[in-house]
Amino acid sequence: MTGQTRLSWTDVRDEIQARILDRTYAPGDKLPRDNDLALGLGCARTTVHRAMQDLARIGLVERKRKGGTHVRADPVTRATFDIPITRREVEQRGSTYDYRLISSAVEPMPESVLLRFGSSEPGEALHVKAVHLSDSKPYIFEDRWIDITTTPDILQVDLAGSSANEWLVRNKPYSKLDVRFFAVNAKGENAEHLSVAAGEALLVIERTTWIGSAPITTVRSVTAPGYQLSAQN
Amino acid sequence: MTGQTRLSWTDVRDEIQARILDRTYAPGDKLPRDNDLALGLGCARTTVHRAMQDLARIGLVERKRKGGTHVRADPVTRATFDIPITRREVEQRGSTYDYRLISSAVEPMPESVLLRFGSSEPGEALHVKAVHLSDSKPYIFEDRWIDITTTPDILQVDLAGSSANEWLVRNKPYSKLDVRFFAVNAKGENAEHLSVAAGEALLVIERTTWIGSAPITTVRSVTAPGYQLSAQN
DNA sequence: GAGTGGTCTAGACCACAAT
DNA sequence: TTGTGGTCTAGACCACTCA
């Protein structure tokens, strides 16, 4: 009696991944059919299927009906990151969080915002500017637009006490998200609100969310010097 | 006869997500047990389970044995991005790709590299500097270290003809990845190799990969001005 | 101890794509 | 037409965690 335990789908995934890593199945190769792998490993096809799903999700293999499963020849580097609520991010580091509303007003959306929303219908939106502080030092300057058609409730919210993001995140789940990163030189209000010298390199995180195809909000978060974003697989 | 088709797990996922979006289940609420949802929707529990897995994956709900499923009160913004091989990235935009090796030599790893590898054992590694060009203009300057213990083959590779990344990606799958983004001001060799004025804000992507706990490579890619990285959910 | 999610299995049928 | 992945189902049992 060998006290064999049953294979879980993560075991199967790890086993197949190991075979890819040691080049039993090399990049570009075709893997055996799920059924055959299941037979070889001594588990149900469903289990192999679940494992393959995960390998496909992380971009290591590619599956096609009838075509079978192939090890990707040009694997992409794929990673996932979380953007936490700024308050939590700061507090989890043990720092003191603070927040200052700079301005909040309903204004016509400029072209750049319509572009980000991918919408061609001009209209008005709530334009909010605010600064997040960590240990009393400027941490993130955010310039946000909130669509008042999809999110009229935002007009009743007191944005002086807590950030629009906190309210949105708790009250307005989105169904689609787009995030962009890039670097800018500090200048004008960015430099001013972050209290940095003009010219400093700053990381910008631009996020836009929709519910269905209707825009909710778009925000440009300009981070203080030294800010890093990290991601893992 | 109402010609009912069967529910797929994506249907179930979308239905539950819709209920969360319309606040039938509000943030913090406990959802019914998988079994009850299955009964209500008229499908197998497995199907509900698969749907829930996906909602948990994107961070919309949290599941605990015995504790049940809850709508996350503080959903995190979670997104996935792909970092393609630079050659493909450039060519897919219809631009001409070019690559220039600057230097390649085995050197002792500096402290900063050991830190990134999370390893305390000093040693030597292949240090490679190169520039990727798009339409003959500098696009990315990369400063890379490759562990010659885990990847001795790299020493036989002709790095003048194509980038180390292309070889690595095809020949050295990794099991663990860490990525960081930040902004720096152009300076010294960064400015020189990217042909930009000192002070320009540049986006840096720092990637480190391991196989098991053994380091493979770490690379700092300094991108040309205007470079953007994007991600979706 | 008991409730809830996590997983496995075996079989069935569907859907897409290559032949 | 046919082969392969995609999914559903029903039932069973496991494993975590709360009371």
XYZ file of C-alpha atoms (C1' of nucleotides) in Angstrom:
504
model
C 0.000 0.000 0.000
C 1.678 3.244 -1.044
C -0.695 5.675 0.623
C -1.038 7.542 -2.698
C -2.951 10.747 -2.293
C -5.019 12.041 -5.151
C -3.670 14.649 -7.490
C -5.108 18.115 -7.169
C -5.307 20.371 -10.194
C -2.538 22.539 -8.774
C -0.320 19.459 -8.575
C -1.082 18.724 -12.183
C -0.411 22.333 -13.142
C 2.910 22.318 -11.332
C 3.883 19.014 -12.906
C 3.143 20.254 -16.410
C 4.864 23.540 -15.714
C 7.893 21.628 -14.474
C 7.959 19.676 -17.719
C 7.868 22.918 -19.645
C 10.611 24.404 -17.498
C 12.863 21.387 -17.985
C 12.012 21.405 -21.685
C 10.354 18.008 -21.783
C 7.873 20.125 -23.651
C 9.864 22.906 -25.299
C 8.549 26.256 -26.506
C 6.449 25.697 -29.606
C 5.861 22.025 -28.866
C 2.469 20.456 -28.890
C 1.432 18.874 -25.621
C -0.458 15.601 -25.392
C -4.226 15.753 -25.381
C -5.812 16.431 -22.018
C -7.154 12.927 -22.076
C -3.767 11.320 -22.531
C -2.179 13.486 -19.886
C -4.966 12.497 -17.534
C -4.349 8.840 -18.245
C -0.623 9.249 -17.773
C -1.001 11.143 -14.530
C -3.813 9.029 -13.224
C -6.456 11.661 -12.799
C -9.658 12.794 -14.479
C -9.571 14.868 -17.632
C -11.415 17.636 -15.788
C -8.445 17.969 -13.468
C -5.990 18.318 -16.328
C -8.340 20.803 -17.914
C -8.409 22.964 -14.804
C -4.621 22.905 -14.653
C -4.314 23.863 -18.315
C -6.720 26.736 -17.850
C -4.367 28.214 -15.329
C -1.294 27.739 -17.496
C -3.149 29.394 -20.353
C -4.183 32.243 -18.082
C -0.609 33.043 -17.131
C 0.367 32.868 -20.785
C 2.563 29.780 -20.684
C 0.511 27.673 -23.084
C -2.007 28.329 -25.791
C -5.029 26.133 -26.357
C -7.202 25.708 -29.389
C -10.057 23.363 -30.028
C -8.973 20.698 -32.377
C -5.580 22.371 -32.582
C -4.530 21.095 -29.190
C -2.324 22.729 -26.585
C 1.027 24.284 -27.405
C 3.759 25.744 -25.282
C 3.906 29.394 -26.244
C 6.954 30.095 -28.367
C 7.010 33.753 -27.440
C 5.791 33.838 -23.909
C 4.826 37.269 -22.768
C 5.780 38.555 -19.391
C 2.458 38.843 -17.661
C 1.964 40.204 -14.193
C -0.848 41.359 -11.995
C -0.805 44.291 -9.655
C -3.165 45.749 -7.097
C -3.669 49.458 -6.674
C -4.864 49.812 -3.130
C -6.875 52.659 -1.698
C -4.265 55.278 -0.899
C -5.384 55.553 2.694
C -4.741 51.872 3.289
C -1.474 51.896 1.409
C -0.169 54.666 3.636
C -1.546 53.272 6.877
C -0.220 49.795 6.210
C 3.240 51.260 6.037
C 2.639 52.654 9.482
C 2.480 56.229 8.278
C -0.193 58.778 8.998
C -2.640 59.391 6.216
C -4.168 62.725 5.440
C -6.213 64.116 2.645
C -6.867 67.603 1.361
C -9.521 68.587 -1.134
C -8.347 71.312 -3.463
C -11.335 71.888 -5.663
C -14.568 70.274 -6.743
C -16.875 71.618 -9.417
C -19.142 70.493 -12.204
C -17.533 71.483 -15.481
C -17.767 70.586 -19.139
C -15.478 67.713 -19.977
C -12.424 68.697 -21.991
C -11.427 66.780 -25.074
C -8.740 64.806 -23.207
C -11.276 63.399 -20.786
C -13.721 62.458 -23.536
C -10.861 60.640 -25.206
C -10.061 58.669 -22.105
C -13.707 57.778 -21.709
C -13.825 56.796 -25.359
C -17.034 58.745 -25.561
C -17.875 61.338 -28.142
C -20.791 62.895 -26.299
C -19.782 66.150 -24.711
C -21.262 66.802 -21.312
C -20.518 67.876 -17.804
C -18.709 65.974 -15.110
C -17.567 66.570 -11.572
C -13.976 67.705 -11.626
C -12.133 67.035 -8.375
C -8.588 67.851 -7.406
C -7.085 66.609 -4.186
C -3.861 65.712 -2.447
C -3.137 62.618 -0.396
C -0.566 63.053 2.324
C 1.678 60.578 4.050
C 3.108 61.760 7.382
C 1.989 65.255 6.410
C 4.020 65.200 3.227
C 2.356 65.287 -0.201
C 2.133 61.780 -1.544
C -0.228 61.763 -4.507
C -1.902 64.585 -6.356
C -5.036 63.446 -8.085
C -6.990 65.122 -10.826
C -10.281 63.306 -11.289
C -13.388 63.526 -13.427
C -16.568 61.730 -12.412
C -19.420 61.205 -14.837
C -22.559 62.628 -13.242
C -24.856 60.686 -15.517
C -23.757 57.291 -14.285
C -22.861 58.509 -10.822
C -25.166 61.349 -9.791
C -24.892 60.376 -6.126
C -21.356 61.687 -6.023
C -22.795 65.205 -5.932
C -24.215 64.542 -2.443
C -20.952 63.185 -1.089
C -18.768 65.278 1.166
C -15.462 65.168 -0.646
C -13.718 67.362 1.883
C -13.649 64.573 4.459
C -12.533 61.627 2.403
C -11.422 61.028 -1.120
C -13.716 60.416 -4.044
C -11.889 57.172 -4.599
C -12.901 55.796 -1.251
C -16.532 56.522 -1.935
C -16.380 55.210 -5.467
C -14.592 52.043 -4.566
C -17.189 51.188 -1.988
C -20.221 52.312 -3.911
C -19.479 52.046 -7.591
C -18.067 48.731 -8.696
C -16.901 48.912 -12.263
C -16.984 46.331 -14.961
C -14.109 47.596 -17.079
C -10.828 49.186 -16.190
C -7.953 50.730 -18.065
C -4.692 51.760 -16.416
C -1.709 53.556 -17.863
C 1.657 54.472 -16.434
C 4.078 57.026 -17.617
C 6.572 59.543 -16.351
C 6.308 63.333 -16.393
C 8.436 66.213 -15.260
C 6.988 68.118 -12.327
C 5.526 71.399 -13.482
C 2.770 73.863 -12.607
C 0.148 72.532 -10.238
C 1.773 69.107 -10.059
C 4.943 70.599 -8.692
C 3.042 72.980 -6.485
C 0.722 70.472 -4.824
C 3.425 67.877 -4.377
C 5.887 70.510 -3.139
C 8.630 69.390 -5.458
C 10.988 71.333 -7.653
C 9.959 71.783 -11.256
C 11.597 69.161 -13.418
C 11.515 66.273 -10.938
C 10.559 62.967 -12.564
C 7.182 61.756 -11.340
C 5.310 58.537 -11.979
C 1.765 59.063 -13.204
C -0.947 56.438 -12.914
C -3.966 57.115 -15.097
C -7.053 55.015 -14.416
C -10.401 54.973 -16.146
C -13.385 52.844 -15.191
C -16.661 52.023 -16.877
C -19.788 50.163 -15.995
C -20.783 48.358 -19.138
C -19.823 50.934 -21.736
C -20.816 53.919 -19.625
C -17.933 55.845 -18.083
C -17.718 56.233 -14.330
C -14.523 58.066 -13.595
C -11.061 58.818 -14.861
C -8.210 59.926 -12.660
C -4.629 61.040 -13.120
C -2.638 60.324 -10.013
C 0.692 62.058 -9.966
C 2.879 60.443 -7.361
C 5.599 61.967 -5.234
C 9.237 61.333 -6.184
C 10.414 57.873 -5.270
C 7.005 56.262 -5.619
C 7.181 52.698 -6.886
C 4.522 50.360 -8.099
C 5.195 46.663 -7.941
C 3.649 43.573 -9.411
C 4.190 39.846 -9.285
C 3.025 36.854 -11.181
C -41.665 25.261 -24.144
C -39.352 28.183 -23.568
C -36.291 26.852 -25.337
C -34.185 27.547 -22.229
C -30.498 27.110 -22.884
C -28.265 25.964 -20.112
C -26.376 28.437 -18.001
C -22.639 28.610 -18.495
C -20.370 29.590 -15.648
C -19.680 32.913 -17.339
C -23.422 33.575 -17.396
C -23.578 32.821 -13.720
C -20.569 35.025 -13.051
C -22.104 37.890 -14.988
C -25.422 37.478 -13.212
C -23.822 37.564 -9.790
C -21.625 40.467 -10.793
C -24.711 42.298 -12.015
C -26.345 41.756 -8.639
C -23.296 43.181 -6.946
C -23.220 46.126 -9.305
C -26.885 46.915 -8.698
C -26.321 46.406 -4.973
C -28.682 43.482 -4.556
C -25.596 42.289 -2.756
C -23.868 45.375 -1.420
C -20.212 45.687 -0.409
C -19.659 43.791 2.810
C -22.776 41.652 2.376
C -22.722 37.925 2.660
C -23.867 36.088 -0.426
C -26.023 32.968 -0.342
C -24.255 29.645 -0.206
C -23.122 28.268 -3.529
C -25.712 25.548 -3.172
C -28.600 27.973 -2.737
C -27.449 30.135 -5.608
C -27.259 27.037 -7.751
C -30.784 26.075 -6.796
C -32.062 29.573 -7.461
C -30.343 29.834 -10.808
C -31.093 26.287 -11.846
C -27.580 24.998 -12.368
C -25.109 22.721 -10.625
C -23.128 23.898 -7.650
C -19.935 23.327 -9.601
C -21.019 25.968 -12.067
C -21.635 28.520 -9.347
C -18.298 27.571 -7.848
C -16.471 28.220 -11.108
C -18.162 31.604 -11.425
C -17.254 32.532 -7.863
C -13.654 31.555 -8.436
C -13.452 34.132 -11.138
C -15.094 36.845 -9.073
C -12.668 36.064 -6.267
C -9.778 36.187 -8.695
C -10.600 39.696 -9.840
C -11.012 40.729 -6.233
C -14.746 41.402 -6.205
C -15.638 38.815 -3.579
C -13.842 37.024 -0.809
C -14.505 33.404 0.031
C -13.811 31.468 3.184
C -14.672 27.942 4.105
C -17.412 27.962 6.641
C -17.364 31.753 6.563
C -19.109 31.923 3.217
C -18.741 34.408 0.402
C -18.721 38.149 0.978
C -18.689 41.092 -1.380
C -15.400 42.816 -0.674
C -15.960 45.999 1.273
C -12.666 47.463 0.095
C -12.218 46.135 -3.378
C -8.750 46.616 -4.700
C -8.138 47.801 -8.201
C -6.518 44.816 -9.799
C -5.201 44.731 -13.333
C -3.022 42.570 -15.500
C -0.481 43.738 -18.002
C 1.726 42.083 -20.554
C 5.280 43.180 -21.215
C 5.955 41.975 -24.735
C 9.331 41.324 -26.270
C 10.493 44.746 -27.365
C 11.064 43.608 -30.919
C 7.451 42.525 -31.255
C 6.136 45.596 -29.543
C 7.938 47.809 -32.024
C 7.155 45.743 -35.090
C 3.496 45.449 -34.236
C 3.270 49.208 -34.316
C 4.634 49.030 -37.833
C 7.970 50.547 -36.898
C 11.403 49.207 -37.669
C 13.150 47.490 -34.842
C 16.840 47.641 -34.235
C 19.124 46.622 -31.452
C 22.583 47.649 -30.384
C 24.758 45.897 -27.862
C 26.778 48.302 -25.783
C 28.715 46.019 -23.489
C 28.748 42.514 -22.163
C 31.067 41.221 -19.477
C 31.189 38.905 -16.507
C 31.517 41.017 -13.378
C 30.981 40.668 -9.663
C 27.418 41.539 -8.752
C 27.057 44.844 -6.946
C 25.035 45.126 -3.780
C 22.018 46.523 -5.613
C 21.757 43.455 -7.813
C 22.107 41.071 -4.895
C 19.297 42.946 -3.231
C 17.039 42.576 -6.216
C 17.810 38.886 -6.380
C 17.131 38.608 -2.674
C 20.332 36.622 -2.447
C 23.154 37.208 -0.042
C 25.737 35.136 -1.851
C 28.149 37.337 -3.713
C 29.231 36.053 -7.083
C 29.709 36.932 -10.694
C 27.099 37.521 -13.315
C 26.940 38.542 -16.938
C 26.395 42.264 -17.133
C 24.834 43.388 -20.399
C 23.946 46.861 -21.580
C 22.042 47.433 -24.783
C 19.728 49.801 -26.588
C 16.550 48.937 -28.444
C 15.692 51.242 -31.310
C 12.393 52.033 -32.956
C 12.678 53.587 -36.404
C 16.348 54.187 -35.649
C 15.551 56.209 -32.561
C 16.505 55.008 -29.082
C 13.518 53.370 -27.476
C 14.687 51.459 -24.442
C 18.042 51.353 -22.705
C 18.474 48.156 -20.744
C 20.962 47.333 -18.046
C 20.792 43.633 -17.303
C 22.467 41.094 -15.043
C 22.220 37.398 -15.798
C 23.103 34.769 -13.218
C 25.683 32.463 -14.765
C 25.063 29.728 -12.252
C 21.469 29.125 -13.285
C 22.022 30.217 -16.870
C 25.545 29.324 -17.997
C 24.358 28.881 -21.602
C 24.011 32.616 -21.945
C 27.779 32.846 -22.230
C 27.643 31.034 -25.587
C 24.928 33.277 -26.992
C 25.749 35.983 -29.489
C 24.277 39.027 -27.812
C 25.353 41.369 -30.575
C 22.715 40.028 -32.933
C 19.646 39.897 -30.743
C 18.793 40.879 -27.228
C 19.395 38.763 -24.182
C 15.708 39.010 -23.463
C 14.783 37.262 -26.675
C 17.046 34.378 -25.871
C 15.951 34.198 -22.263
C 12.280 34.336 -23.009
C 12.550 31.454 -25.413
C 14.990 29.385 -23.430
C 14.586 30.191 -19.789
C 11.035 30.077 -18.518
C 10.829 31.479 -15.012
C 8.657 30.475 -12.145
C 8.646 33.742 -10.235
C 8.587 37.316 -11.405
C 8.801 40.701 -9.764
C 8.207 43.946 -11.620
C 8.569 47.515 -10.439
C 7.858 50.833 -12.096
C 9.135 54.204 -11.211
C 10.231 57.449 -12.766
C 13.735 58.864 -12.988
C 15.319 61.959 -14.421
C 17.542 61.281 -17.411
C 21.182 61.482 -16.430
C 24.542 60.043 -17.345
C 24.401 56.936 -19.489
C 20.616 56.874 -19.504
C 20.509 60.280 -21.113
C 23.378 59.449 -23.396
C 22.085 56.168 -24.770
C 18.542 57.419 -25.154
C 19.753 60.677 -26.687
C 17.663 62.822 -24.430
C 18.463 65.936 -22.490
C 19.466 65.467 -18.893
C 16.491 65.943 -16.609
C 13.824 64.420 -18.879
C 11.365 62.243 -16.985
C 11.714 58.598 -17.957
C 9.684 55.557 -17.005
C 11.772 52.702 -15.657
C 10.613 49.100 -15.621
C 12.642 46.853 -13.367
C 12.096 43.127 -13.758
C 13.604 40.221 -11.878
C 12.943 36.553 -12.516
C 13.722 33.371 -10.644
C 13.369 29.707 -11.244
C 12.360 28.220 -7.959
C 14.362 30.392 -5.590
C 17.383 30.666 -7.880
C 17.780 33.997 -9.675
C 17.867 34.092 -13.456
C 18.071 37.710 -14.454
C 17.278 41.228 -13.399
C 16.915 44.107 -15.802
C 16.369 47.832 -15.583
C 14.700 49.081 -18.726
C 14.794 52.823 -19.051
C 12.254 53.885 -21.637
C 12.333 56.822 -23.979
C 10.214 59.882 -23.157
C 6.529 59.339 -23.858
C 6.620 55.615 -23.241
C 3.399 54.295 -21.738
C 2.532 50.989 -20.234
C -1.099 49.971 -20.153
C -3.116 47.344 -18.366
C -6.693 46.195 -18.260
C -8.795 43.989 -16.067
C -19.000 19.459 15.851
C -20.913 21.285 11.878
C -21.258 24.338 7.974
C -19.278 26.038 3.835
C -16.140 26.293 0.197
C -12.620 23.250 -2.485
C -11.899 19.494 -5.309
C -12.258 14.974 -7.736
C -14.623 11.814 -10.725
C -17.090 9.857 -14.624
C -19.840 10.568 -18.217
C -22.160 13.328 -21.434
C -22.715 16.699 -24.861
C -21.348 21.092 -27.164
C -18.475 24.156 -30.219
C -14.959 25.294 -32.756
C -11.399 24.513 -36.267
C -8.590 21.690 -39.089
C -8.941 18.216 -42.656
C -16.326 15.022 -40.923
C -13.725 14.507 -37.025
C -10.697 15.581 -33.264
C -9.821 18.459 -29.471
C -10.785 21.614 -25.942
C -14.927 23.687 -23.223
C -18.498 22.955 -20.161
C -22.314 20.903 -17.411
C -24.035 17.610 -14.109
C -24.568 14.826 -9.989
C -22.605 12.916 -6.331
C -18.987 12.226 -3.210
C -15.583 13.409 -0.004
C -12.058 16.620 1.905
C -10.398 20.683 4.605
C -10.716 24.637 6.752
C -12.689 27.516 10.274
C -16.146 29.165 13.148
C -18.845 28.514 17.212
